[in-house]
PDB file of C-alpha atoms in Angstrom:
ATOM      1  CA  MET A   1       3.866 -70.993  22.230  1.00 60.00           C
ATOM      2  CA  LYS A   2       1.303 -73.802  23.740  1.00 62.00           C
ATOM      3  CA  THR A   3      -1.411 -70.937  25.287  1.00 65.00           C
ATOM      4  CA  SER A   4      -2.707 -72.736  28.932  1.00 69.00           C
ATOM      5  CA  ILE A   5      -5.647 -70.201  28.654  1.00 78.00           C
ATOM      6  CA  ASN A   6      -8.837 -70.490  26.536  1.00 80.00           C
ATOM      7  CA  ARG A   7      -9.715 -66.855  25.799  1.00 79.00           C
ATOM      8  CA  PRO A   8     -13.463 -65.698  23.925  1.00 80.00           C
ATOM      9  CA  PRO A   9     -13.285 -64.283  21.289  1.00 80.00           C
ATOM     10  CA  THR A  10     -13.455 -60.344  21.651  1.00 80.00           C
ATOM     11  CA  PRO A  11     -16.505 -59.398  20.780  1.00 75.00           C
ATOM     12  CA  ASP A  12     -16.749 -57.036  17.925  1.00 71.00           C
ATOM     13  CA  ALA A  13     -17.508 -52.716  18.746  1.00 68.00           C
ATOM     14  CA  GLU A  14     -20.533 -52.774  16.242  1.00 60.00           C
ATOM     15  CA  GLU A  15     -22.512 -55.867  18.132  1.00 58.00           C
ATOM     16  CA  ASP A  16     -22.506 -53.993  21.521  1.00 57.00           C
ATOM     17  CA  GLN A  17     -24.349 -51.039  20.321  1.00 62.00           C
ATOM     18  CA  ASP A  18     -27.499 -52.732  19.467  1.00 67.00           C
ATOM     19  CA  HIS A  19     -26.910 -54.577  22.352  1.00 76.00           C
ATOM     20  CA  GLN A  20     -29.991 -54.533  25.199  1.00 85.00           C
ATOM     21  CA  PRO A  21     -28.365 -55.273  29.132  1.00 84.00           C
ATOM     22  CA  THR A  22     -30.042 -57.895  30.369  1.00 88.00           C
ATOM     23  CA  LEU A  23     -31.212 -57.795  34.398  1.00 88.00           C
ATOM     24  CA  GLN A  24     -28.184 -59.343  35.025  1.00 89.00           C
ATOM     25  CA  GLU A  25     -25.715 -57.517  33.424  1.00 92.00           C
ATOM     26  CA  ILE A  26     -27.185 -54.162  35.093  1.00 91.00           C
ATOM     27  CA  ILE A  27     -27.007 -55.347  38.391  1.00 92.00           C
ATOM     28  CA  ASN A  28     -23.562 -56.853  37.724  1.00 94.00           C
ATOM     29  CA  ILE A  29     -22.341 -53.566  36.926  1.00 94.00           C
ATOM     30  CA  LYS A  30     -23.959 -51.813  39.799  1.00 93.00           C
ATOM     31  CA  MET A  31     -22.581 -54.587  41.879  1.00 94.00           C
ATOM     32  CA  ILE A  32     -19.100 -53.712  40.673  1.00 95.00           C
ATOM     33  CA  GLU A  33     -19.427 -50.080  40.809  1.00 95.00           C
ATOM     34  CA  SER A  34     -20.394 -50.067  44.077  1.00 94.00           C
ATOM     35  CA  GLY A  35     -17.279 -52.651  45.317  1.00 95.00           C
ATOM     36  CA  GLU A  36     -20.438 -54.861  46.726  1.00 95.00           C
ATOM     37  CA  LYS A  37     -19.333 -57.675  44.271  1.00 96.00           C
ATOM     38  CA  GLU A  38     -15.240 -57.320  45.511  1.00 96.00           C
ATOM     39  CA  ARG A  39     -16.467 -57.197  49.375  1.00 96.00           C
ATOM     40  CA  LEU A  40     -18.567 -60.549  48.564  1.00 96.00           C
ATOM     41  CA  LYS A  41     -16.031 -62.509  46.406  1.00 96.00           C
ATOM     42  CA  GLU A  42     -13.619 -61.578  49.489  1.00 96.00           C
ATOM     43  CA  LEU A  43     -16.043 -62.715  52.196  1.00 96.00           C
ATOM     44  CA  LEU A  44     -16.425 -66.111  49.800  1.00 97.00           C
ATOM     45  CA  ARG A  45     -12.696 -66.504  49.677  1.00 96.00           C
ATOM     46  CA  GLU A  46     -12.314 -65.507  53.673  1.00 96.00           C
ATOM     47  CA  ARG A  47     -14.848 -68.645  54.079  1.00 96.00           C
ATOM     48  CA  LEU A  48     -13.838 -70.949  51.605  1.00 96.00           C
ATOM     49  CA  ILE A  49      -9.924 -70.758  53.529  1.00 96.00           C
ATOM     50  CA  GLU A  50     -11.756 -71.455  56.836  1.00 96.00           C
ATOM     51  CA  CYS A  51     -13.681 -74.053  56.252  1.00 95.00           C
ATOM     52  CA  GLY A  52     -10.398 -75.962  54.046  1.00 95.00           C
ATOM     53  CA  TRP A  53     -12.829 -76.261  51.228  1.00 96.00           C
ATOM     54  CA  ARG A  54      -9.732 -74.026  49.319  1.00 96.00           C
ATOM     55  CA  ASP A  55      -7.004 -76.659  50.979  1.00 95.00           C
ATOM     56  CA  GLU A  56      -8.928 -79.593  49.411  1.00 94.00           C
ATOM     57  CA  MET A  57      -8.893 -77.984  45.802  1.00 95.00           C
ATOM     58  CA  LYS A  58      -5.205 -77.571  46.174  1.00 94.00           C
ATOM     59  CA  ALA A  59      -5.002 -80.918  47.068  1.00 93.00           C
ATOM     60  CA  LEU A  60      -6.808 -82.161  44.418  1.00 93.00           C
ATOM     61  CA  CYS A  61      -4.728 -79.778  42.021  1.00 94.00           C
ATOM     62  CA  ARG A  62      -1.345 -81.659  43.636  1.00 92.00           C
ATOM     63  CA  ALA A  63      -2.744 -85.082  42.766  1.00 92.00           C
ATOM     64  CA  PHE A  64      -3.312 -83.829  39.039  1.00 93.00           C
ATOM     65  CA  ALA A  65      -0.177 -82.303  38.522  1.00 92.00           C
ATOM     66  CA  ARG A  66       1.700 -85.287  39.915  1.00 89.00           C
ATOM     67  CA  LYS A  67      -0.002 -87.723  38.153  1.00 90.00           C
ATOM     68  CA  LYS A  68       0.478 -85.303  34.488  1.00 90.00           C
ATOM     69  CA  GLY A  69       3.737 -84.437  35.214  1.00 87.00           C
ATOM     70  CA  ARG A  70       3.989 -80.886  36.277  1.00 84.00           C
ATOM     71  CA  ASN A  71       5.358 -78.939  33.674  1.00 88.00           C
ATOM     72  CA  ASN A  72       1.974 -80.580  31.203  1.00 89.00           C
ATOM     73  CA  VAL A  73      -0.803 -78.797  33.642  1.00 92.00           C
ATOM     74  CA  THR A  74      -2.233 -76.231  32.325  1.00 94.00           C
ATOM     75  CA  VAL A  75      -4.818 -73.487  34.018  1.00 95.00           C
ATOM     76  CA  ASP A  76      -7.736 -75.197  31.718  1.00 94.00           C
ATOM     77  CA  ASP A  77      -6.328 -78.600  32.813  1.00 92.00           C
ATOM     78  CA  LEU A  78      -6.268 -77.308  36.623  1.00 95.00           C
ATOM     79  CA  VAL A  79     -10.280 -75.415  36.136  1.00 96.00           C
ATOM     80  CA  GLN A  80     -11.532 -78.893  34.769  1.00 94.00           C
ATOM     81  CA  VAL A  81     -10.168 -80.858  37.938  1.00 92.00           C
ATOM     82  CA  ILE A  82     -11.755 -78.012  40.496  1.00 95.00           C
ATOM     83  CA  THR A  83     -15.013 -77.039  39.379  1.00 96.00           C
ATOM     84  CA  PRO A  84     -17.272 -79.995  39.557  1.00 96.00           C
ATOM     85  CA  LYS A  85     -15.762 -81.195  43.107  1.00 95.00           C
ATOM     86  CA  GLY A  86     -15.289 -77.600  43.742  1.00 95.00           C
ATOM     87  CA  ARG A  87     -19.293 -76.887  43.304  1.00 95.00           C
ATOM     88  CA  ALA A  88     -20.298 -79.347  44.854  1.00 95.00           C
ATOM     89  CA  SER A  89     -18.067 -78.899  48.373  1.00 95.00           C
ATOM     90  CA  VAL A  90     -19.377 -75.609  49.510  1.00 95.00           C
ATOM     91  CA  PRO A  91     -20.113 -75.910  52.357  1.00 95.00           C
ATOM     92  CA  ASP A  92     -23.768 -74.843  53.126  1.00 95.00           C
ATOM     93  CA  SER A  93     -23.681 -72.267  55.664  1.00 95.00           C
ATOM     94  CA  VAL A  94     -21.104 -70.518  53.107  1.00 96.00           C
ATOM     95  CA  LYS A  95     -23.570 -70.573  50.585  1.00 96.00           C
ATOM     96  CA  ALA A  96     -26.679 -69.491  52.719  1.00 96.00           C
ATOM     97  CA  GLU A  97     -24.266 -66.475  54.393  1.00 95.00           C
ATOM     98  CA  LEU A  98     -23.402 -65.321  50.561  1.00 96.00           C
ATOM     99  CA  LEU A  99     -26.545 -66.087  49.460  1.00 95.00           C
ATOM    100  CA  GLN A 100     -28.144 -63.926  51.409  1.00 95.00           C
ATOM    101  CA  ARG A 101     -25.937 -61.184  51.196  1.00 94.00           C
ATOM    102  CA  ILE A 102     -26.734 -60.803  47.739  1.00 94.00           C
ATOM    103  CA  ARG A 103     -30.368 -60.849  47.948  1.00 93.00           C
ATOM    104  CA  THR A 104     -30.484 -58.223  50.540  1.00 93.00           C
ATOM    105  CA  PHE A 105     -28.390 -55.654  47.910  1.00 93.00           C
ATOM    106  CA  LEU A 106     -30.829 -56.571  45.514  1.00 92.00           C
ATOM    107  CA  THR A 107     -33.170 -55.150  47.551  1.00 91.00           C
ATOM    108  CA  SER A 108     -31.358 -52.559  48.190  1.00 91.00           C
ATOM    109  CA  VAL A 109     -30.574 -51.395  44.184  1.00 87.00           C
ATOM    110  CA  SER A 110     -34.605 -51.911  44.221  1.00 73.00           C
ATOM    111  CA  ILE A 111     -35.131 -54.614  41.856  1.00 65.00           C
TER     112      ILE A 111
ATOM    113  CA  MET B   1     -45.371 -51.978  37.194  1.00 55.00           C
ATOM    114  CA  SER B   2     -45.857 -53.997  40.201  1.00 57.00           C
ATOM    115  CA  VAL B   3     -44.623 -57.318  40.097  1.00 59.00           C
ATOM    116  CA  PRO B   4     -45.994 -60.246  42.759  1.00 70.00           C
ATOM    117  CA  ASN B   5     -44.052 -61.103  45.712  1.00 77.00           C
ATOM    118  CA  GLU B   6     -43.194 -64.739  44.870  1.00 79.00           C
ATOM    119  CA  ASP B   7     -42.327 -63.643  41.662  1.00 80.00           C
ATOM    120  CA  LYS B   8     -40.099 -61.642  42.988  1.00 78.00           C
ATOM    121  CA  MET B   9     -38.518 -63.656  45.453  1.00 81.00           C
ATOM    122  CA  ALA B  10     -38.182 -65.980  42.543  1.00 83.00           C
ATOM    123  CA  SER B  11     -36.432 -64.082  40.076  1.00 84.00           C
ATOM    124  CA  HIS B  12     -34.305 -62.971  43.169  1.00 86.00           C
ATOM    125  CA  ALA B  13     -33.450 -66.309  44.203  1.00 89.00           C
ATOM    126  CA  GLN B  14     -31.889 -66.808  40.693  1.00 90.00           C
ATOM    127  CA  LEU B  15     -30.055 -63.665  40.020  1.00 90.00           C
ATOM    128  CA  SER B  16     -28.220 -65.271  43.531  1.00 93.00           C
ATOM    129  CA  SER B  17     -27.347 -68.012  42.616  1.00 94.00           C
ATOM    130  CA  HIS B  18     -26.385 -66.800  39.477  1.00 93.00           C
ATOM    131  CA  PHE B  19     -23.686 -64.135  41.382  1.00 95.00           C
ATOM    132  CA  PHE B  20     -23.003 -66.662  43.828  1.00 96.00           C
ATOM    133  CA  GLY B  21     -21.751 -69.239  40.610  1.00 95.00           C
ATOM    134  CA  ASP B  22     -19.836 -66.490  39.448  1.00 94.00           C
ATOM    135  CA  LEU B  23     -17.903 -65.848  42.399  1.00 96.00           C
ATOM    136  CA  LEU B  24     -17.419 -69.391  43.193  1.00 96.00           C
ATOM    137  CA  ASP B  25     -15.991 -69.774  39.722  1.00 96.00           C
ATOM    138  CA  SER B  26     -13.877 -67.001  39.815  1.00 96.00           C
ATOM    139  CA  ILE B  27     -12.814 -68.181  43.090  1.00 96.00           C
ATOM    140  CA  ILE B  28     -11.835 -71.426  41.556  1.00 97.00           C
ATOM    141  CA  VAL B  29     -10.164 -69.877  38.509  1.00 96.00           C
ATOM    142  CA  ASP B  30      -7.669 -67.981  41.318  1.00 96.00           C
ATOM    143  CA  VAL B  31      -7.219 -71.107  42.793  1.00 95.00           C
ATOM    144  CA  ALA B  32      -5.855 -73.205  39.870  1.00 96.00           C
ATOM    145  CA  SER B  33      -3.999 -70.332  38.805  1.00 95.00           C
ATOM    146  CA  GLU B  34      -2.303 -70.720  41.601  1.00 95.00           C
ATOM    147  CA  CYS B  35      -1.985 -74.110  42.038  1.00 94.00           C
ATOM    148  CA  HIS B  36      -1.018 -73.863  38.105  1.00 95.00           C
ATOM    149  CA  ARG B  37       2.298 -71.500  39.026  1.00 94.00           C
ATOM    150  CA  ILE B  38       3.536 -73.836  42.196  1.00 92.00           C
ATOM    151  CA  ALA B  39       3.467 -76.979  40.125  1.00 91.00           C
ATOM    152  CA  ARG B  40       5.189 -75.245  37.015  1.00 91.00           C
ATOM    153  CA  LEU B  41       7.708 -73.662  39.335  1.00 90.00           C
ATOM    154  CA  GLY B  42       8.125 -76.787  41.435  1.00 84.00           C
ATOM    155  CA  LEU B  43       7.617 -75.270  44.756  1.00 84.00           C
ATOM    156  CA  ASP B  44       5.528 -77.664  46.065  1.00 76.00           C
ATOM    157  CA  ARG B  45       7.969 -79.956  47.951  1.00 69.00           C
ATOM    158  CA  ASN B  46       9.158 -81.159  44.074  1.00 61.00           C
ATOM    159  CA  LEU B  47       6.290 -83.753  43.620  1.00 55.00           C
ATOM    160  CA  GLU B  48       8.286 -86.060  41.573  1.00 61.00           C
ATOM    161  CA  GLU B  49      11.209 -86.089  43.840  1.00 65.00           C
ATOM    162  CA  GLU B  50       9.087 -86.131  46.912  1.00 64.00           C
ATOM    163  CA  GLU B  51       8.073 -89.598  45.340  1.00 69.00           C
ATOM    164  CA  GLU B  52      11.862 -90.468  44.412  1.00 74.00           C
ATOM    165  CA  GLU B  53      12.947 -89.501  47.814  1.00 73.00           C
ATOM    166  CA  LEU B  54      10.110 -92.485  49.190  1.00 77.00           C
ATOM    167  CA  LYS B  55      11.717 -95.069  46.135  1.00 81.00           C
ATOM    168  CA  LEU B  56      15.003 -94.577  48.178  1.00 80.00           C
ATOM    169  CA  SER B  57      14.230 -94.989  51.582  1.00 82.00           C
ATOM    170  CA  ALA B  58      12.093 -97.660  51.083  1.00 85.00           C
ATOM    171  CA  GLN B  59      15.534 -99.204  48.950  1.00 84.00           C
ATOM    172  CA  ALA B  60      17.330 -98.509  52.053  1.00 82.00           C
ATOM    173  CA  ARG B  61      14.861 -99.541  54.556  1.00 83.00           C
ATOM    174  CA  GLU B  62      14.840-102.989  52.816  1.00 82.00           C
ATOM    175  CA  ARG B  63      18.343-103.150  52.820  1.00 79.00           C
ATOM    176  CA  VAL B  64      18.856-102.289  56.496  1.00 77.00           C
ATOM    177  CA  ALA B  65      16.152-105.498  57.502  1.00 74.00           C
ATOM    178  CA  ASP B  66      17.754-107.268  55.556  1.00 71.00           C
ATOM    179  CA  PRO B  67      19.548-110.495  57.497  1.00 66.00           C
ATOM    180  CA  ASN B  68      22.382-111.515  55.379  1.00 61.00           C
ATOM    181  CA  ASN B  69      23.519-107.751  55.361  1.00 54.00           C
ATOM    182  CA  SER B  70      24.944-107.725  59.506  1.00 51.00           C
ATOM    183  CA  GLY B  71      27.201-104.444  58.392  1.00 51.00           C
ATOM    184  CA  GLU B  72      29.404-105.412  61.454  1.00 50.00           C
ATOM    185  CA  ALA B  73      30.259-109.595  61.429  1.00 48.00           C
ATOM    186  CA  ASN B  74      29.501-110.326  57.431  1.00 47.00           C
ATOM    187  CA  SER B  75      30.841-107.649  55.252  1.00 51.00           C
ATOM    188  CA  LYS B  76      33.985-106.471  55.141  1.00 59.00           C
ATOM    189  CA  TYR B  77      33.370-103.491  53.438  1.00 68.00           C
ATOM    190  CA  VAL B  78      30.946-101.229  55.288  1.00 73.00           C
ATOM    191  CA  VAL B  79      30.263 -97.983  53.648  1.00 77.00           C
ATOM    192  CA  ASP B  80      29.976 -95.257  55.474  1.00 80.00           C
ATOM    193  CA  ILE B  81      27.331 -92.311  55.104  1.00 82.00           C
ATOM    194  CA  PHE B  82      30.031 -90.143  52.730  1.00 83.00           C
ATOM    195  CA  GLY B  83      30.571 -93.269  50.859  1.00 80.00           C
ATOM    196  CA  GLN B  84      34.068 -93.841  51.625  1.00 83.00           C
ATOM    197  CA  THR B  85      34.847 -97.897  52.911  1.00 81.00           C
ATOM    198  CA  HIS B  86      37.385 -99.034  55.155  1.00 78.00           C
ATOM    199  CA  PRO B  87      39.021-101.743  55.513  1.00 78.00           C
ATOM    200  CA  PRO B  88      38.493-104.083  58.535  1.00 78.00           C
ATOM    201  CA  ILE B  89      42.518-103.163  59.901  1.00 81.00           C
ATOM    202  CA  ALA B  90      43.576-100.559  59.773  1.00 84.00           C
ATOM    203  CA  SER B  91      46.826-100.493  57.169  1.00 84.00           C
ATOM    204  CA  ASP B  92      48.314 -96.723  57.352  1.00 88.00           C
ATOM    205  CA  ILE B  93      52.268 -97.433  58.120  1.00 89.00           C
ATOM    206  CA  PHE B  94      54.182 -95.586  60.458  1.00 89.00           C
ATOM    207  CA  GLU B  95      57.129 -95.703  62.742  1.00 89.00           C
ATOM    208  CA  CYS B  96      57.215 -96.907  66.631  1.00 88.00           C
ATOM    209  CA  MET B  97      58.157 -94.646  69.474  1.00 88.00           C
ATOM    210  CA  ASN B  98      59.883 -97.316  70.932  1.00 85.00           C
ATOM    211  CA  CYS B  99      62.052-100.074  68.206  1.00 85.00           C
ATOM    212  CA  HIS B 100      61.688 -97.150  65.443  1.00 87.00           C
ATOM    213  CA  ARG B 101      60.613 -99.907  63.110  1.00 87.00           C
ATOM    214  CA  PRO B 102      58.221 -99.610  60.341  1.00 89.00           C
ATOM    215  CA  ILE B 103      55.023-100.710  61.534  1.00 89.00           C
ATOM    216  CA  MET B 104      51.244-101.208  60.555  1.00 89.00           C
ATOM    217  CA  ALA B 105      48.331 -98.893  62.434  1.00 88.00           C
ATOM    218  CA  GLY B 106      46.109-101.783  62.651  1.00 88.00           C
ATOM    219  CA  ARG B 107      49.154-104.318  64.387  1.00 87.00           C
ATOM    220  CA  PHE B 108      50.300-101.916  66.367  1.00 88.00           C
ATOM    221  CA  ALA B 109      48.614-102.481  69.685  1.00 88.00           C
ATOM    222  CA  PRO B 110      50.048-106.158  69.640  1.00 88.00           C
ATOM    223  CA  HIS B 111      53.732-104.945  68.459  1.00 87.00           C
ATOM    224  CA  LEU B 112      53.819-102.234  71.500  1.00 87.00           C
ATOM    225  CA  GLU B 113      53.115-105.583  73.631  1.00 86.00           C
ATOM    226  CA  LYS B 114      56.484-107.322  72.447  1.00 86.00           C
ATOM    227  CA  CYS B 115      58.275-104.164  71.844  1.00 84.00           C
ATOM    228  CA  MET B 116      57.662-102.756  75.450  1.00 83.00           C
ATOM    229  CA  GLY B 117      58.154-105.107  77.762  1.00 76.00           C
ATOM    230  CA  LYS B 118      54.237-107.742  78.441  1.00 68.00           C
ATOM    231  CA  GLY B 119      56.051-110.360  76.452  1.00 58.00           C
ATOM    232  CA  ARG B 120      58.989-112.669  78.007  1.00 65.00           C
ATOM    233  CA  LYS B 121      61.639-111.497  74.750  1.00 66.00           C
ATOM    234  CA  ALA B 122      60.859-108.024  76.068  1.00 56.00           C
ATOM    235  CA  ARG B 123      62.372-108.027  79.395  1.00 62.00           C
ATOM    236  CA  LEU B 124      65.658-110.386  78.441  1.00 67.00           C
ATOM    237  CA  LYS B 125      66.827-107.088  76.476  1.00 59.00           C
ATOM    238  CA  GLY B 126      69.529-105.855  78.011  1.00 57.00           C
ATOM    239  CA  THR B 127      71.499-104.898  74.702  1.00 54.00           C
ATOM    240  CA  ARG B 128      69.357-101.661  74.419  1.00 55.00           C
ATOM    241  CA  SER B 129      70.728 -98.407  75.063  1.00 53.00           C
ATOM    242  CA  SER B 130      68.037 -96.980  76.227  1.00 55.00           C
ATOM    243  CA  THR B 131      67.763 -95.859  79.850  1.00 55.00           C
ATOM    244  CA  ALA B 132      64.322 -95.530  80.369  1.00 54.00           C
ATOM    245  CA  ALA B 133      63.010 -98.954  79.178  1.00 53.00           C
ATOM    246  CA  GLN B 134      65.727-100.601  81.601  1.00 54.00           C
ATOM    247  CA  ASN B 135      64.307 -98.379  84.778  1.00 56.00           C
ATOM    248  CA  ARG B 136      61.030 -99.561  84.322  1.00 56.00           C
ATOM    249  CA  HIS B 137      62.040-102.709  83.703  1.00 56.00           C
ATOM    250  CA  SER B 138      63.901-103.317  87.538  1.00 54.00           C
ATOM    251  CA  ARG B 139      62.571-106.174  88.932  1.00 52.00           C
ATOM    252  CA  GLY B 140      59.168-105.320  89.573  1.00 51.00           C
ATOM    253  CA  SER B 141      60.302-102.593  92.398  1.00 50.00           C
ATOM    254  CA  PRO B 142      58.663 -99.101  91.498  1.00 52.00           C
ATOM    255  CA  VAL B 143      61.511 -96.850  90.812  1.00 51.00           C
ATOM    256  CA  SER B 144      62.053 -94.789  94.194  1.00 49.00           C
ATOM    257  CA  THR B 145      64.638 -91.808  94.381  1.00 52.00           C
ATOM    258  CA  TYR B 146      64.966 -92.048  97.766  1.00 54.00           C
ATOM    259  CA  PRO B 147      66.680 -94.957  99.369  1.00 50.00           C
ATOM    260  CA  PRO B 148      65.639 -96.141 103.202  1.00 51.00           C
ATOM    261  CA  TYR B 149      69.110 -97.024 103.978  1.00 53.00           C
ATOM    262  CA  PRO B 150      72.161 -95.235 102.630  1.00 50.00           C
ATOM    263  CA  ASN B 151      74.116 -98.315 102.468  1.00 50.00           C
ATOM    264  CA  SER B 152      71.767-100.700 101.194  1.00 47.00           C
ATOM    265  CA  THR B 153      72.340-102.518  98.411  1.00 49.00           C
ATOM    266  CA  SER B 154      68.790-103.632  98.035  1.00 46.00           C
ATOM    267  CA  THR B 155      68.170-100.612  96.267  1.00 46.00           C
ATOM    268  CA  ASN B 156      71.458-100.302  93.868  1.00 46.00           C
ATOM    269  CA  GLN B 157      70.175-103.631  91.868  1.00 48.00           C
ATOM    270  CA  LEU B 158      71.303-101.992  88.125  1.00 48.00           C
ATOM    271  CA  SER B 159      74.141-102.987  87.058  1.00 47.00           C
ATOM    272  CA  ASN B 160      75.473-100.394  85.468  1.00 50.00           C
ATOM    273  CA  GLY B 161      75.016 -98.288  88.629  1.00 45.00           C
ATOM    274  CA  THR B 162      73.530 -94.896  87.067  1.00 46.00           C
ATOM    275  CA  SER B 163      74.876 -92.655  89.016  1.00 45.00           C
ATOM    276  CA  GLY B 164      71.108 -90.796  90.135  1.00 43.00           C
ATOM    277  CA  VAL B 165      70.241 -93.316  92.421  1.00 44.00           C
ATOM    278  CA  ALA B 166      73.597 -93.302  93.909  1.00 44.00           C
ATOM    279  CA  GLY B 167      73.497 -89.788  94.191  1.00 43.00           C
ATOM    280  CA  GLU B 168      70.685 -89.422  96.096  1.00 45.00           C
ATOM    281  CA  GLU B 169      73.042 -90.974  99.719  1.00 47.00           C
ATOM    282  CA  TYR B 170      74.874 -87.753  99.689  1.00 46.00           C
ATOM    283  CA  SER B 171      72.312 -85.431  98.527  1.00 46.00           C
ATOM    284  CA  ASN B 172      72.630 -82.138 100.471  1.00 51.00           C
ATOM    285  CA  GLY B 173      71.785 -79.799  97.547  1.00 48.00           C
ATOM    286  CA  THR B 174      74.898 -80.768  95.551  1.00 52.00           C
ATOM    287  CA  PHE B 175      75.175 -83.667  93.445  1.00 49.00           C
ATOM    288  CA  PRO B 176      78.219 -85.687  93.364  1.00 48.00           C
ATOM    289  CA  GLU B 177      79.961 -86.791  90.303  1.00 50.00           C
ATOM    290  CA  SER B 178      81.023 -90.224  89.764  1.00 48.00           C
TER     291      SER B 178
END
């Protein structure tokens, strides 16, 4: 069966016990546990829909699917197609707003 | 341990960027996954069919614009929207209600002209038994049921003396028998 998502191998349990959580990981856990990560993701999604970014990405996917044949497309293909353009085309205002929110969160958890 | 402010700002900025990138990647995967689903299920107006439709419509447009294909004048076999062709002259055969002959539908109108009396020959058909046809073909005068003068012979132009006309002269409610 053709796999369409590449998954990294599941880390063994033994390795985790010696592992010191990095600052990033700590903050990540705090973000998730407080629900802030979900809120930020929803905010970003909403802003990207409003500014048409999502439609642009969907158009790229459609064009790619037409070219490659719609039954030969994998999720990984589409991710590779969208990622460079997607990262570059986020409007500055959206990026600034999200960064501001994240920074506020970081201050609030007193890093 | 107190970190100097600038370092703090720098690490904040770095962390923020990192998390922003994280969120963005997550959303990118969502969009890719949805587009993958749409492509596989053919929900997006059938990408391939659209191309075929475009091709077919381009072909049809060429056919219409082509001057050799003026549908009515030249081609004897015009194809209608159901894909049927009709011969230019209607070829169904039925019976004429006047002369009871089998007539082709496409030739019915000219046949009627001859059969019902626009033509010269029809008027001379005295041997036909149909009285209705003869009433209509009396020499140009309109059919009148009430003659102006009871004894006037002008109303009685019919050689076989139809009793209907003559009977009106004595009409007082009864119809005299001849």
